[in-house]
């Protein structure tokens, strides 16, 4: 789900077209994307994401809530594409294989450098946290 899709959903649930969602509109929107919060959870959620304190949710406030969740899922999906055996770590062999499948084959020197740079604790594998850190620094991009 990208920003444009979220905007379409937001607009569809903004019944009075005022650019914001009431707690009832927010509840309906969340249910439409598979989240089924209780009444108390809606009020708590509204209080937490209503950064300007006006009692309703503007699109940017909704984005601030949803984008980190989407990004976290995308990170997990990318990590799993490298972690072929599913053990929670990326080995040098897995890194080299996935980079090759992506059309970016690595020389031994490049592979060694990437592993050295990404493996912050020096245990010979890349953990999810190390992977997230290196992606955030655009090392692989």
PDB file of C-alpha atoms in Angstrom:
ATOM      1  CA  UNK A   1       0.000   0.000   0.000  1.00  0.00           C
ATOM      2  CA  UNK A   2       1.533   3.287  -1.048  1.00  0.00           C
ATOM      3  CA  UNK A   3       0.781   6.861  -0.118  1.00  0.00           C
ATOM      4  CA  UNK A   4      -1.599   7.386  -3.059  1.00  0.00           C
ATOM      5  CA  UNK A   5      -3.598   4.272  -2.166  1.00  0.00           C
ATOM      6  CA  UNK A   6      -3.812   5.379   1.453  1.00  0.00           C
ATOM      7  CA  UNK A   7      -5.031   8.804   0.320  1.00  0.00           C
ATOM      8  CA  UNK A   8      -7.790   7.177  -1.752  1.00  0.00           C
ATOM      9  CA  UNK A   9      -8.863   5.094   1.241  1.00  0.00           C
ATOM     10  CA  UNK A  10      -8.679   8.138   3.524  1.00  0.00           C
ATOM     11  CA  UNK A  11     -10.836  10.188   1.152  1.00  0.00           C
ATOM     12  CA  UNK A  12     -13.362   7.364   0.820  1.00  0.00           C
ATOM     13  CA  UNK A  13     -13.874   7.281   4.603  1.00  0.00           C
ATOM     14  CA  UNK A  14     -13.839  11.065   5.053  1.00  0.00           C
ATOM     15  CA  UNK A  15     -17.633  11.156   4.754  1.00  0.00           C
ATOM     16  CA  UNK A  16     -18.073  14.925   5.053  1.00  0.00           C
ATOM     17  CA  UNK A  17     -14.998  15.669   2.887  1.00  0.00           C
ATOM     18  CA  UNK A  18     -13.472  17.992   5.481  1.00  0.00           C
ATOM     19  CA  UNK A  19      -9.967  16.524   5.176  1.00  0.00           C
ATOM     20  CA  UNK A  20     -10.081  14.736   8.519  1.00  0.00           C
ATOM     21  CA  UNK A  21     -11.503  11.580  10.056  1.00  0.00           C
ATOM     22  CA  UNK A  22     -13.667  11.399  13.157  1.00  0.00           C
ATOM     23  CA  UNK A  23     -13.201   8.469  15.520  1.00  0.00           C
ATOM     24  CA  UNK A  24     -16.084   6.666  13.771  1.00  0.00           C
ATOM     25  CA  UNK A  25     -14.592   7.261  10.318  1.00  0.00           C
ATOM     26  CA  UNK A  26     -11.174   6.131  11.605  1.00  0.00           C
ATOM     27  CA  UNK A  27     -12.704   2.937  13.015  1.00  0.00           C
ATOM     28  CA  UNK A  28     -14.393   2.194   9.675  1.00  0.00           C
ATOM     29  CA  UNK A  29     -11.151   2.830   7.768  1.00  0.00           C
ATOM     30  CA  UNK A  30      -9.148   0.553  10.077  1.00  0.00           C
ATOM     31  CA  UNK A  31     -11.729  -2.227   9.759  1.00  0.00           C
ATOM     32  CA  UNK A  32     -11.551  -1.908   5.962  1.00  0.00           C
ATOM     33  CA  UNK A  33      -7.812  -2.654   6.000  1.00  0.00           C
ATOM     34  CA  UNK A  34      -8.213  -5.591   8.394  1.00  0.00           C
ATOM     35  CA  UNK A  35      -7.609  -3.927  11.773  1.00  0.00           C
ATOM     36  CA  UNK A  36     -10.492  -4.438  14.191  1.00  0.00           C
ATOM     37  CA  UNK A  37      -9.954  -2.213  17.232  1.00  0.00           C
ATOM     38  CA  UNK A  38     -12.400  -1.978  20.162  1.00  0.00           C
ATOM     39  CA  UNK A  39     -14.031   1.329  21.126  1.00  0.00           C
ATOM     40  CA  UNK A  40     -11.491   2.061  23.865  1.00  0.00           C
ATOM     41  CA  UNK A  41      -8.646   1.270  21.490  1.00  0.00           C
ATOM     42  CA  UNK A  42     -10.023   3.736  18.934  1.00  0.00           C
ATOM     43  CA  UNK A  43     -10.143   6.533  21.520  1.00  0.00           C
ATOM     44  CA  UNK A  44      -6.627   5.685  22.700  1.00  0.00           C
ATOM     45  CA  UNK A  45      -5.348   5.511  19.133  1.00  0.00           C
ATOM     46  CA  UNK A  46      -7.007   8.805  18.286  1.00  0.00           C
ATOM     47  CA  UNK A  47      -5.395  10.470  21.303  1.00  0.00           C
ATOM     48  CA  UNK A  48      -1.975   9.094  20.370  1.00  0.00           C
ATOM     49  CA  UNK A  49      -1.955  10.052  16.697  1.00  0.00           C
ATOM     50  CA  UNK A  50      -3.919  13.312  16.859  1.00  0.00           C
ATOM     51  CA  UNK A  51      -0.748  15.406  16.960  1.00  0.00           C
ATOM     52  CA  UNK A  52      -2.521  18.755  16.640  1.00  0.00           C
ATOM     53  CA  UNK A  53      -5.101  17.853  19.316  1.00  0.00           C
ATOM     54  CA  UNK A  54      -8.169  18.810  17.287  1.00  0.00           C
ATOM     55  CA  UNK A  55     -10.027  15.555  17.996  1.00  0.00           C
ATOM     56  CA  UNK A  56      -9.835  14.238  14.440  1.00  0.00           C
ATOM     57  CA  UNK A  57      -7.206  12.639  12.215  1.00  0.00           C
ATOM     58  CA  UNK A  58      -5.784  14.405   9.186  1.00  0.00           C
ATOM     59  CA  UNK A  59      -4.143  12.432   6.384  1.00  0.00           C
ATOM     60  CA  UNK A  60      -0.585  13.235   7.531  1.00  0.00           C
ATOM     61  CA  UNK A  61      -1.411  11.976  11.028  1.00  0.00           C
ATOM     62  CA  UNK A  62      -2.697   8.729   9.523  1.00  0.00           C
ATOM     63  CA  UNK A  63       0.473   8.425   7.438  1.00  0.00           C
ATOM     64  CA  UNK A  64       2.584   8.938  10.564  1.00  0.00           C
ATOM     65  CA  UNK A  65       0.808   5.928  12.079  1.00  0.00           C
ATOM     66  CA  UNK A  66       0.743   3.581   9.080  1.00  0.00           C
ATOM     67  CA  UNK A  67       3.995   4.231   7.174  1.00  0.00           C
ATOM     68  CA  UNK A  68       6.297   2.878   9.921  1.00  0.00           C
ATOM     69  CA  UNK A  69       4.207  -0.311  10.016  1.00  0.00           C
ATOM     70  CA  UNK A  70       4.410  -0.686   6.242  1.00  0.00           C
ATOM     71  CA  UNK A  71       8.125   0.038   6.202  1.00  0.00           C
ATOM     72  CA  UNK A  72       8.711  -2.556   8.926  1.00  0.00           C
ATOM     73  CA  UNK A  73       6.875  -5.194   6.878  1.00  0.00           C
ATOM     74  CA  UNK A  74       8.805  -4.262   3.742  1.00  0.00           C
ATOM     75  CA  UNK A  75      12.066  -4.540   5.691  1.00  0.00           C
ATOM     76  CA  UNK A  76      11.090  -8.035   6.871  1.00  0.00           C
ATOM     77  CA  UNK A  77      10.179  -9.064   3.322  1.00  0.00           C
ATOM     78  CA  UNK A  78      13.532  -7.853   1.968  1.00  0.00           C
ATOM     79  CA  UNK A  79      15.431  -9.504   4.830  1.00  0.00           C
ATOM     80  CA  UNK A  80      13.651 -12.819   4.196  1.00  0.00           C
ATOM     81  CA  UNK A  81      14.573 -12.630   0.502  1.00  0.00           C
ATOM     82  CA  UNK A  82      18.243 -12.657   1.562  1.00  0.00           C
ATOM     83  CA  UNK A  83      17.846 -15.131   4.466  1.00  0.00           C
ATOM     84  CA  UNK A  84      17.188 -18.171   2.273  1.00  0.00           C
ATOM     85  CA  UNK A  85      17.376 -20.792   5.037  1.00  0.00           C
ATOM     86  CA  UNK A  86      15.129 -18.748   7.347  1.00  0.00           C
ATOM     87  CA  UNK A  87      17.441 -18.933  10.354  1.00  0.00           C
ATOM     88  CA  UNK A  88      17.231 -15.196  11.077  1.00  0.00           C
ATOM     89  CA  UNK A  89      20.698 -14.345   9.778  1.00  0.00           C
ATOM     90  CA  UNK A  90      22.217 -13.556   6.395  1.00  0.00           C
ATOM     91  CA  UNK A  91      25.447 -15.393   5.639  1.00  0.00           C
ATOM     92  CA  UNK A  92      28.035 -14.322   3.075  1.00  0.00           C
ATOM     93  CA  UNK A  93      26.802 -17.090   0.762  1.00  0.00           C
ATOM     94  CA  UNK A  94      23.187 -15.888   1.070  1.00  0.00           C
ATOM     95  CA  UNK A  95      24.238 -12.277   0.488  1.00  0.00           C
ATOM     96  CA  UNK A  96      26.263 -13.187  -2.600  1.00  0.00           C
ATOM     97  CA  UNK A  97      23.461 -15.369  -3.979  1.00  0.00           C
ATOM     98  CA  UNK A  98      20.738 -12.766  -3.559  1.00  0.00           C
ATOM     99  CA  UNK A  99      22.881  -9.951  -4.947  1.00  0.00           C
ATOM    100  CA  UNK A 100      23.592 -12.132  -7.988  1.00  0.00           C
ATOM    101  CA  UNK A 101      19.871 -12.899  -8.437  1.00  0.00           C
ATOM    102  CA  UNK A 102      19.262  -9.137  -8.315  1.00  0.00           C
ATOM    103  CA  UNK A 103      21.710  -8.677 -11.188  1.00  0.00           C
ATOM    104  CA  UNK A 104      24.478  -7.337  -8.943  1.00  0.00           C
ATOM    105  CA  UNK A 105      27.062 -10.144  -8.712  1.00  0.00           C
ATOM    106  CA  UNK A 106      29.797  -9.391  -6.215  1.00  0.00           C
ATOM    107  CA  UNK A 107      33.508 -10.004  -6.435  1.00  0.00           C
ATOM    108  CA  UNK A 108      35.100 -11.686  -3.426  1.00  0.00           C
ATOM    109  CA  UNK A 109      36.518  -8.303  -2.410  1.00  0.00           C
ATOM    110  CA  UNK A 110      33.097  -6.608  -2.663  1.00  0.00           C
ATOM    111  CA  UNK A 111      31.435  -9.409  -0.706  1.00  0.00           C
ATOM    112  CA  UNK A 112      34.081  -9.264   2.009  1.00  0.00           C
ATOM    113  CA  UNK A 113      33.712  -5.484   2.255  1.00  0.00           C
ATOM    114  CA  UNK A 114      29.902  -5.661   2.435  1.00  0.00           C
ATOM    115  CA  UNK A 115      30.020  -8.303   5.153  1.00  0.00           C
ATOM    116  CA  UNK A 116      32.623  -6.361   7.125  1.00  0.00           C
ATOM    117  CA  UNK A 117      30.582  -3.174   6.846  1.00  0.00           C
ATOM    118  CA  UNK A 118      27.223  -4.784   7.700  1.00  0.00           C
ATOM    119  CA  UNK A 119      28.312  -7.232  10.418  1.00  0.00           C
ATOM    120  CA  UNK A 120      28.608  -4.717  13.259  1.00  0.00           C
ATOM    121  CA  UNK A 121      29.222  -7.271  16.023  1.00  0.00           C
ATOM    122  CA  UNK A 122      31.695  -9.357  14.007  1.00  0.00           C
ATOM    123  CA  UNK A 123      29.916 -12.702  14.404  1.00  0.00           C
ATOM    124  CA  UNK A 124      30.175 -13.507  10.690  1.00  0.00           C
ATOM    125  CA  UNK A 125      26.482 -13.093   9.849  1.00  0.00           C
ATOM    126  CA  UNK A 126      24.095 -10.174   9.365  1.00  0.00           C
ATOM    127  CA  UNK A 127      21.194  -9.942  11.820  1.00  0.00           C
ATOM    128  CA  UNK A 128      17.921  -8.158  11.110  1.00  0.00           C
ATOM    129  CA  UNK A 129      19.064  -5.145  13.154  1.00  0.00           C
ATOM    130  CA  UNK A 130      22.370  -4.981  11.300  1.00  0.00           C
ATOM    131  CA  UNK A 131      20.507  -5.318   8.001  1.00  0.00           C
ATOM    132  CA  UNK A 132      18.114  -2.492   8.921  1.00  0.00           C
ATOM    133  CA  UNK A 133      21.031  -0.274   9.920  1.00  0.00           C
ATOM    134  CA  UNK A 134      22.904  -0.882   6.700  1.00  0.00           C
ATOM    135  CA  UNK A 135      19.778  -0.314   4.575  1.00  0.00           C
ATOM    136  CA  UNK A 136      19.095   2.922   6.406  1.00  0.00           C
ATOM    137  CA  UNK A 137      22.609   4.111   5.616  1.00  0.00           C
ATOM    138  CA  UNK A 138      22.011   3.276   1.906  1.00  0.00           C
ATOM    139  CA  UNK A 139      25.031   0.977   1.774  1.00  0.00           C
ATOM    140  CA  UNK A 140      23.237  -1.563  -0.416  1.00  0.00           C
ATOM    141  CA  UNK A 141      21.220   0.976  -2.440  1.00  0.00           C
TER     142      UNK A 141
END
